[in-house]
Coordinates of C-alpha atoms and ligand atoms in Angstrom, one line a residue:
M1272 CA -41.6 208.6 152.7
F1273 CA -40.0 211.8 151.5
A1274 CA -37.6 211.4 148.6
R1275 CA -34.7 213.5 149.3
R1276 CA -32.0 215.0 147.0
I1277 CA -28.7 213.3 147.9
A1278 CA -25.3 213.9 146.9
V1279 CA -22.8 211.0 147.0
V1280 CA -19.1 212.0 146.9
G1281 CA -16.8 209.2 145.8
S1282 CA -18.0 206.2 143.5
G1283 CA -16.0 203.3 144.8
Y1284 CA -17.8 200.2 145.7
V1285 CA -19.2 201.8 148.8
G1286 CA -20.3 205.2 147.2
L1287 CA -21.7 203.5 144.0
T1288 CA -23.6 201.0 146.1
T1289 CA -24.9 203.8 148.4
G1290 CA -26.0 205.9 145.5
A1291 CA -27.4 203.2 143.4
C1292 CA -29.4 201.8 146.4
L1293 CA -30.7 205.1 147.7
A1294 CA -32.0 205.9 144.3
S1295 CA -33.7 202.5 144.3
L1296 CA -35.3 203.5 147.5
G1297 CA -36.7 206.5 145.8
H1298 CA -34.3 209.1 146.4
R1299 CA -32.8 211.5 143.8
V1300 CA -29.1 210.9 143.8
T1301 CA -26.2 212.7 142.3
C1302 CA -23.0 210.7 142.4
A1303 CA -19.5 212.6 142.1
D1304 CA -16.2 211.2 141.2
V1305 CA -12.8 212.9 140.3
D1306 CA -12.1 210.5 137.3
P1307 CA -13.8 211.8 134.2
E1308 CA -13.5 208.6 132.3
K1309 CA -15.2 207.0 135.3
V1310 CA -18.1 209.5 135.2
D1311 CA -18.6 209.0 131.5
R1312 CA -18.7 205.1 132.1
L1313 CA -21.2 205.1 134.6
S1314 CA -23.2 207.7 133.1
A1315 CA -23.5 205.3 130.2
G1316 CA -24.5 202.5 132.8
R1317 CA -21.2 200.6 132.5
V1318 CA -20.2 199.4 135.9
S1319 CA -16.7 197.9 136.0
I1320 CA -16.9 196.6 139.6
L1321 CA -17.6 193.0 140.3
E1322 CA -20.6 193.6 142.6
P1323 CA -23.8 191.5 142.1
G1324 CA -26.9 193.5 141.4
L1325 CA -25.0 196.8 141.0
S1326 CA -25.1 197.1 137.3
E1327 CA -28.7 196.7 137.3
L1328 CA -29.5 199.1 140.1
V1329 CA -27.3 201.7 138.2
A1330 CA -29.2 201.1 135.0
E1331 CA -32.6 201.4 136.7
G1332 CA -31.7 204.6 138.5
L1333 CA -30.4 206.2 135.2
A1334 CA -33.5 205.1 133.3
A1335 CA -35.8 206.4 136.1
G1336 CA -33.9 209.7 136.2
R1337 CA -33.2 209.2 139.9
L1338 CA -29.5 208.7 139.4
E1339 CA -26.9 210.9 137.8
F1340 CA -23.1 211.1 137.9
V1341 CA -21.0 214.3 137.6
L1342 CA -17.4 215.2 137.7
G1343 CA -16.3 216.8 141.0
A1344 CA -18.0 217.2 144.4
S1345 CA -18.8 220.7 144.0
K1346 CA -21.2 220.1 141.0
A1347 CA -23.0 217.3 143.0
V1348 CA -23.7 219.2 146.2
L1349 CA -25.4 222.3 144.9
D1350 CA -29.2 221.5 145.7
A1351 CA -28.4 218.6 148.0
E1352 CA -30.2 218.2 151.3
V1353 CA -27.9 215.4 152.4
V1354 CA -24.3 214.7 151.3
F1355 CA -22.6 211.4 151.7
M1356 CA -18.9 211.2 152.0
C1357 CA -17.7 208.0 150.5
V1358 CA -14.2 208.7 150.0
P1359 CA -11.1 206.3 150.5
T1360 CA -9.4 206.5 153.8
P1361 CA -6.5 204.2 153.3
M1362 CA -3.9 203.3 156.0
G1363 CA -1.6 206.2 156.6
V1364 CA 1.7 206.2 158.2
G1365 CA 1.8 204.3 161.4
G1366 CA -1.7 202.6 160.8
A1367 CA -3.9 205.6 161.3
A1368 CA -6.5 206.3 158.6
D1369 CA -5.3 208.8 156.2
L1370 CA -8.0 211.5 155.8
V1371 CA -6.5 213.5 153.1
A1372 CA -9.5 212.8 150.7
V1373 CA -12.1 213.7 153.4
E1374 CA -10.4 216.9 154.1
S1375 CA -9.9 217.8 150.5
V1376 CA -13.7 217.5 149.8
I1377 CA -14.7 219.4 152.6
S1378 CA -12.5 222.5 151.7
E1379 CA -13.9 222.0 148.0
V1380 CA -17.7 222.2 149.0
R1381 CA -17.6 224.2 152.2
D1382 CA -18.8 227.4 150.6
L1383 CA -21.3 225.7 148.3
L1384 CA -23.3 223.4 150.6
P1385 CA -26.9 224.8 150.7
A1386 CA -27.9 226.0 154.1
G1387 CA -29.2 223.4 156.5
C1388 CA -28.0 220.5 154.6
V1389 CA -26.5 217.4 156.4
V1390 CA -23.2 216.1 155.7
V1391 CA -23.0 212.3 156.3
N1392 CA -19.8 210.4 156.7
K1393 CA -19.9 206.7 155.4
S1394 CA -16.1 206.3 155.1
T1395 CA -14.5 204.4 157.9
V1396 CA -12.7 207.4 159.8
P1397 CA -11.2 207.7 163.3
V1398 CA -13.3 208.4 166.3
G1399 CA -13.5 212.3 166.5
T1400 CA -13.7 212.9 162.6
A1401 CA -17.1 214.0 162.5
E1402 CA -16.2 216.7 165.2
R1403 CA -13.1 217.5 163.2
M1404 CA -15.2 217.7 159.9
H1405 CA -17.7 220.2 161.8
Q1406 CA -14.7 222.5 162.6
L1407 CA -13.2 222.3 159.0
L1408 CA -16.6 223.2 157.5
N1409 CA -17.0 226.1 159.8
R1410 CA -20.7 226.3 158.9
P1411 CA -22.9 226.2 162.2
D1412 CA -26.1 225.6 159.8
I1413 CA -24.6 222.3 158.7
A1414 CA -24.7 219.1 160.9
V1415 CA -22.2 216.4 160.4
V1416 CA -23.6 212.8 160.9
S1417 CA -21.6 209.6 161.1
N1418 CA -23.4 206.7 159.4
P1419 CA -20.9 203.9 159.0
E1420 CA -21.4 201.3 156.2
F1421 CA -21.1 197.4 156.9
L1422 CA -21.0 196.4 153.1
R1423 CA -19.0 193.4 152.3
E1424 CA -17.3 193.4 149.0
G1425 CA -19.2 191.0 146.5
S1426 CA -22.5 191.3 148.5
A1427 CA -22.7 195.0 148.9
V1428 CA -26.0 195.7 147.3
H1429 CA -27.5 192.9 149.4
D1430 CA -25.9 194.1 152.5
F1431 CA -27.2 197.8 151.9
L1432 CA -30.8 196.3 151.2
N1433 CA -30.9 194.0 153.9
P1434 CA -29.0 195.7 156.8
D1435 CA -28.6 194.0 160.2
R1436 CA -28.8 197.5 161.6
I1437 CA -28.3 201.1 160.7
V1438 CA -26.1 203.2 162.9
V1439 CA -26.4 207.0 162.8
G1440 CA -24.6 209.3 165.2
S1441 CA -24.6 213.0 165.6
S1442 CA -24.6 215.6 168.2
A1443 CA -27.5 217.2 166.3
Q1444 CA -30.3 214.7 167.0
D1445 CA -32.7 216.2 164.3
A1446 CA -30.2 215.6 161.6
A1447 CA -29.5 212.1 162.7
E1448 CA -33.2 211.4 162.5
R1449 CA -33.3 212.9 159.0
V1450 CA -30.6 210.5 158.1
A1451 CA -32.2 207.4 159.8
A1452 CA -35.5 208.4 157.8
L1453 CA -33.5 207.7 154.4
Y1454 CA -33.4 204.0 155.3
A1455 CA -37.0 203.9 156.9
R1456 CA -38.2 201.4 154.2
L1457 CA -35.6 199.0 155.0
G1458 CA -37.1 198.2 158.4
A1459 CA -33.8 197.6 160.1
P1460 CA -33.0 198.2 163.8
T1461 CA -31.5 201.7 164.1
V1462 CA -29.1 202.8 166.7
L1463 CA -29.3 206.6 167.1
T1464 CA -26.2 207.8 168.9
D1465 CA -23.6 210.4 169.4
A1466 CA -20.9 210.7 166.3
P1467 CA -17.9 209.2 168.4
S1468 CA -20.0 206.1 169.4
A1469 CA -21.2 205.6 165.7
E1470 CA -17.5 206.0 164.4
L1471 CA -16.4 203.4 167.2
V1472 CA -19.1 201.1 166.1
K1473 CA -17.4 200.5 162.7
Y1474 CA -14.0 199.7 164.0
A1475 CA -15.4 197.7 166.9
A1476 CA -17.4 195.5 164.5
N1477 CA -14.6 195.0 161.9
C1478 CA -12.0 194.2 164.6
F1479 CA -14.3 191.8 166.2
L1480 CA -14.9 189.8 162.9
A1481 CA -11.1 189.8 162.5
M1482 CA -10.7 188.6 166.1
K1483 CA -13.4 185.9 165.3
L1484 CA -11.4 184.7 162.3
S1485 CA -8.0 184.7 164.2
Y1486 CA -9.5 182.7 166.9
V1487 CA -11.1 180.1 164.4
N1488 CA -7.7 179.9 162.8
A1489 CA -6.0 179.0 165.9
I1490 CA -8.7 176.6 166.8
A1491 CA -8.2 174.9 163.5
E1492 CA -4.5 174.6 164.4
L1493 CA -5.2 173.1 167.5
S1494 CA -7.7 170.7 165.9
E1495 CA -5.0 169.4 163.7
R1496 CA -2.6 168.7 166.6
L1497 CA -5.3 167.3 168.8
G1498 CA -6.8 165.1 166.2
A1499 CA -10.1 167.1 166.1
N1500 CA -12.1 168.2 163.1
V1501 CA -12.6 171.9 162.8
A1502 CA -15.6 171.8 160.6
D1503 CA -17.3 169.7 163.5
V1504 CA -16.0 172.2 166.2
T1505 CA -17.1 175.2 164.4
E1506 CA -20.5 173.9 163.8
G1507 CA -20.7 172.7 167.4
I1508 CA -19.9 176.2 168.7
G1509 CA -21.9 178.2 166.0
Y1510 CA -25.2 176.6 167.0
D1511 CA -24.8 178.6 170.2
R1512 CA -26.7 181.8 169.3
R1513 CA -24.3 183.9 171.4
I1514 CA -21.6 182.8 168.8
G1515 CA -23.4 182.3 165.6
Q1516 CA -22.3 180.2 162.6
A1517 CA -21.1 183.0 160.5
F1518 CA -17.4 183.9 160.1
L1519 CA -16.1 180.6 161.4
Q1520 CA -14.6 179.3 158.3
P1521 CA -10.7 178.9 158.6
G1522 CA -8.5 179.9 155.9
P1523 CA -5.1 181.3 154.9
G1524 CA -5.7 184.3 157.1
W1525 CA -8.1 187.3 156.7
G1526 CA -7.4 190.2 154.2
G1527 CA -9.0 192.6 151.9
S1528 CA -9.2 196.4 152.0
C1529 CA -10.9 196.7 155.2
L1530 CA -10.1 194.4 158.1
P1531 CA -6.2 194.9 157.9
K1532 CA -6.6 198.5 157.6
D1533 CA -9.1 198.9 160.6
T1534 CA -7.4 196.6 162.9
H1535 CA -4.2 198.6 162.6
A1536 CA -6.2 201.9 162.8
L1537 CA -7.8 200.8 166.1
I1538 CA -4.4 199.8 167.6
Q1539 CA -3.2 203.1 166.6
A1540 CA -6.2 205.1 168.1
A1541 CA -5.8 202.9 171.4
D1542 CA -2.2 203.6 171.6
A1543 CA -2.9 207.4 171.3
V1544 CA -4.9 207.2 174.5
D1545 CA -2.6 205.0 176.4
F1546 CA -4.6 201.8 176.0
D1547 CA -2.6 198.7 175.0
F1548 CA -5.3 196.7 173.1
M1549 CA -3.4 193.3 173.5
L1550 CA -6.3 191.5 172.3
L1551 CA -6.3 193.2 169.0
R1552 CA -2.4 193.0 168.7
A1553 CA -2.7 189.1 169.2
T1554 CA -5.5 189.1 166.7
I1555 CA -3.1 190.6 164.0
D1556 CA 0.0 188.5 165.1
T1557 CA -2.1 185.3 164.7
N1558 CA -3.2 186.4 161.2
T1559 CA 0.4 186.9 160.2
R1560 CA 1.4 183.5 161.6
Q1561 CA -1.6 181.9 159.8
R1562 CA 0.0 182.6 156.5
Q1563 CA 3.4 181.2 157.6
R1564 CA 1.6 178.0 159.0
I1565 CA -0.1 177.6 155.6
V1566 CA 3.1 177.7 154.0
T1567 CA 4.7 175.2 156.3
K1568 CA 1.7 172.8 155.5
I1569 CA 2.3 173.2 151.8
R1570 CA 6.1 172.6 152.3
E1571 CA 5.4 169.5 154.3
A1572 CA 3.0 168.3 151.8
C1573 CA 5.6 168.7 149.2
G1574 CA 8.2 166.7 150.9
G1575 CA 10.0 169.2 153.0
S1576 CA 11.3 171.7 150.7
L1577 CA 9.7 174.2 148.1
D1578 CA 13.0 174.9 146.2
G1579 CA 12.5 174.6 142.4
V1580 CA 8.9 173.0 143.1
R1581 CA 6.2 173.8 140.7
L1582 CA 2.9 174.7 142.3
G1583 CA -0.5 175.6 140.8
L1584 CA -2.5 178.2 142.7
L1585 CA -6.3 178.2 142.4
G1586 CA -7.4 181.9 143.5
L1587 CA -5.4 185.1 144.1
T1588 CA -8.3 187.6 145.3
F1589 CA -8.8 188.2 149.1
K1590 CA -12.2 186.2 148.9
A1591 CA -14.4 184.8 146.2
G1592 CA -16.8 187.0 144.2
T1593 CA -14.5 190.0 144.0
D1594 CA -11.6 190.9 141.7
D1595 CA -10.0 192.7 144.6
L1596 CA -6.3 191.8 145.3
R1597 CA -5.6 194.3 148.2
D1598 CA -4.1 192.7 151.0
S1599 CA -5.0 189.4 149.7
P1600 CA -3.9 186.4 152.1
A1601 CA -3.7 184.4 148.7
L1602 CA -1.0 186.8 147.6
A1603 CA 0.7 187.0 150.7
V1604 CA 1.2 183.2 150.6
A1605 CA 2.2 183.2 147.1
E1606 CA 5.0 185.6 148.1
L1607 CA 6.3 183.6 150.9
L1608 CA 6.2 180.4 148.4
R1609 CA 8.3 182.3 146.1
D1610 CA 10.7 183.2 148.8
E1611 CA 11.2 179.5 149.4
G1612 CA 12.1 179.1 145.6
A1613 CA 8.5 177.6 144.5
E1614 CA 7.7 178.3 140.8
L1615 CA 4.0 179.5 140.7
T1616 CA 1.3 179.4 138.2
A1617 CA -2.1 180.8 139.2
Y1618 CA -5.5 180.9 138.0
D1619 CA -8.4 183.2 139.5
P1620 CA -11.8 183.7 137.8
G1621 CA -11.7 187.4 138.9
V1622 CA -8.2 188.2 137.7
A1623 CA -7.7 188.5 134.0
G1624 CA -4.3 188.5 132.5
A1625 CA -1.3 190.2 133.9
V1626 CA -1.7 192.1 137.1
P1627 CA 0.9 194.6 138.1
G1628 CA 2.8 193.5 141.3
V1629 CA 1.4 189.9 140.8
T1630 CA 3.1 188.8 137.8
D1631 CA 6.7 189.1 139.1
T1632 CA 5.4 186.5 141.9
V1633 CA 3.4 184.1 139.8
R1634 CA 2.5 183.4 136.1
V1635 CA -1.3 184.2 135.9
V1636 CA -3.2 182.0 133.4
D1637 CA -6.7 182.0 132.3
D1638 CA -7.7 178.2 133.0
A1639 CA -7.6 175.9 136.1
Y1640 CA -6.5 173.1 134.1
E1641 CA -3.5 175.1 132.8
V1642 CA -2.4 175.6 136.3
A1643 CA -2.4 172.0 136.8
K1644 CA -0.2 171.1 134.1
G1645 CA 3.1 169.5 135.2
A1646 CA 2.8 170.8 138.9
A1647 CA 3.8 169.1 141.9
G1648 CA 0.8 170.0 143.7
L1649 CA -2.1 172.4 143.7
V1650 CA -2.9 175.1 146.5
L1651 CA -6.5 176.4 146.7
L1652 CA -6.4 179.8 148.3
T1653 CA -9.4 181.4 147.4
E1654 CA -13.0 179.8 147.8
W1655 CA -14.4 180.4 144.1
P1656 CA -17.5 178.0 143.8
E1657 CA -16.5 176.8 140.5
F1658 CA -13.3 175.2 142.1
R1659 CA -15.5 172.6 143.7
T1660 CA -16.9 171.6 140.1
L1661 CA -13.6 171.0 138.5
D1662 CA -13.1 167.9 136.5
W1663 CA -10.8 166.4 139.1
A1664 CA -9.8 163.3 137.2
R1665 CA -8.7 165.5 134.5
V1666 CA -6.8 167.6 137.1
A1667 CA -5.2 164.5 138.3
S1668 CA -3.9 163.5 134.8
L1669 CA -2.4 166.7 134.3
L1670 CA -0.6 167.1 137.8
E1671 CA 2.6 165.5 138.1
G1672 CA 2.3 165.3 141.8
R1673 CA -0.6 164.1 143.8
V1674 CA -1.4 166.5 146.6
V1675 CA -4.0 169.1 147.0
V1676 CA -3.5 171.7 149.8
D1677 CA -7.1 173.1 150.5
T1678 CA -6.4 176.2 152.7
R1679 CA -10.3 177.0 152.9
N1680 CA -11.7 173.5 153.4
H1681 CA -13.6 174.2 150.3
L1682 CA -13.2 171.0 148.3
D1683 CA -14.9 167.6 148.7
P1684 CA -11.9 165.4 150.0
D1685 CA -13.8 162.2 148.7
V1686 CA -14.1 163.5 145.2
L1687 CA -10.3 164.3 145.2
R1688 CA -9.6 160.9 146.7
R1689 CA -11.6 159.0 144.1
A1690 CA -9.7 161.1 141.5
G1691 CA -6.3 159.6 142.9
L1692 CA -5.4 162.8 144.7
S1693 CA -4.3 163.5 148.4
W1694 CA -6.3 166.2 150.3
R1695 CA -4.8 168.5 153.0
G1696 CA -7.2 170.8 154.6
V1697 CA -7.0 173.1 157.6
G1698 CA -7.6 171.9 160.9
M1699 CA -8.8 168.5 159.5
Q1700 CA -7.0 165.2 159.1
P1701 CA -5.5 164.5 155.7
V1702 CA -7.4 162.4 153.3
D1703 CA -5.2 160.0 151.0
Ligands
LIG1320 C1 -15.6 193.7 155.7 C2 -16.8 193.3 156.7 O1 -17.2 192.1 156.7 C3 -17.9 194.4 156.3 O2 -19.0 194.2 157.2 C4 -17.4 195.9 156.3 O3 -18.5 196.7 155.8 C5 -16.3 196.0 155.2 O4 -15.1 195.1 155.7 C6 -15.9 197.3 155.3 O5 -15.2 197.7 156.2 O6 -16.2 198.1 154.3 P1 -14.8 192.7 153.4 O7 -13.6 193.5 153.4 O8 -15.7 192.9 152.0 O9 -16.0 193.1 154.6 O10 -14.8 191.2 153.6 P2 -15.3 190.1 154.5 O11 -16.3 189.2 153.9 O12 -15.4 190.5 155.9 O13 -14.0 189.1 154.5 C7 -12.5 189.5 154.9 C8 -11.6 188.5 155.1 O14 -12.0 187.4 156.0 C9 -11.6 187.7 153.5 O15 -10.1 187.6 153.4 C10 -12.2 186.5 153.9 O16 -11.8 185.4 153.0 C11 -11.9 186.0 155.4 N1 -12.9 185.3 155.9 C12 -14.2 185.5 156.0 C13 -12.5 184.0 156.3 O17 -11.3 183.6 156.3 N2 -13.5 183.1 156.9 C14 -14.8 183.6 157.1 O18 -15.6 182.7 157.6 C15 -15.3 184.8 156.6

């Protein structure tokens, strides 16, 4: 394998994971960021993102001299053979991806890129962006390649090093092959295609996952009404290899920094070419309604009104294993509960102390038992493993009420029942 000189622009979880993992595969990687404090911290091997295995890989890369951090893209690209763009593409006006960061990096590095290098876009960008980047670069000697990432927060390193597939798209076949070769050691199936197809793969994948989850949440609702058990239903359909067991867990709705943004962006892209993507609209609507359904469930479990009712919340992040609160369904549910007059105390293992934008909705404490004290009920919103092993007899002794609403079907209803508590899940019959 050829070790390449690689620049990675942007050191959020995607950029940092990409840089550290490529260094671990033997490449020489320079990661750039615009935040001097972050560059200093990372250069000293301090990783502040909650991402298993990342600190170790960064330390390993730094020690081996294969990984370094610099301030500003222009310093990183000077001798690069391949430049990875990993900058944020947040939701812009009307739902489309905001490309300001991508464009500003292009104008910063345009005249500095070594002749013949390849610019790789890893950020999730609208179809047509590779072509637009090529025009903005205005450098016929430089190919632009789309190489979307499929990294889940909380398991990004694992996903990078054990990919289901590598997708590489470009109008320049040789450049696409050079990028695919960077991953050769991983032995994953590789889709070599044109740039628009590669760009669409990313949206099509995330939107499919969102659709799967909305479908499962709808089946959970139906299971409740028809007296079925959603866990058995999903197990039953999941053994069909065409469906698969993954991503079949019902919950308070899907969230995070990717699925909500990407579903809206694809609707926008479809609208722009006069395609009414009804299926995707229904996927988003079902997700919005899911949060409301969860609130209805909690209200009913609390006797019909939430006004002045004290509730303890277990979990605030958008999923377990991350400290990320962006577009968190847990927070959305908390806001709806507060709007109905509930008084909320929350604990989340990934959230320490006061969080701007959260503390006006809920009082955040640093202990699960504290949350239970004097509450009429508990609501589990994020599936942290440690919630399973709480001392439920102690929880019961601290609670004023008896009910636990488990919006992720994460707890063992029998354990709760033995502790004298009532369990309310999603798509399952209550256990008292
Ligand atoms: C998602 C995709 O899964 C990644 O493949 C993709 O690379 C990434 O977006 C991205 O675009 O960068 P992530 O946002 O980290 O990854 O989160 P997921 O693990 O997909 O979870 C999304 C939401 O679905 C969470 O709120 C989670 O709790 C929920 N979920 C997931 C369920 O409710 N049930 C499930 O069975 C799985």
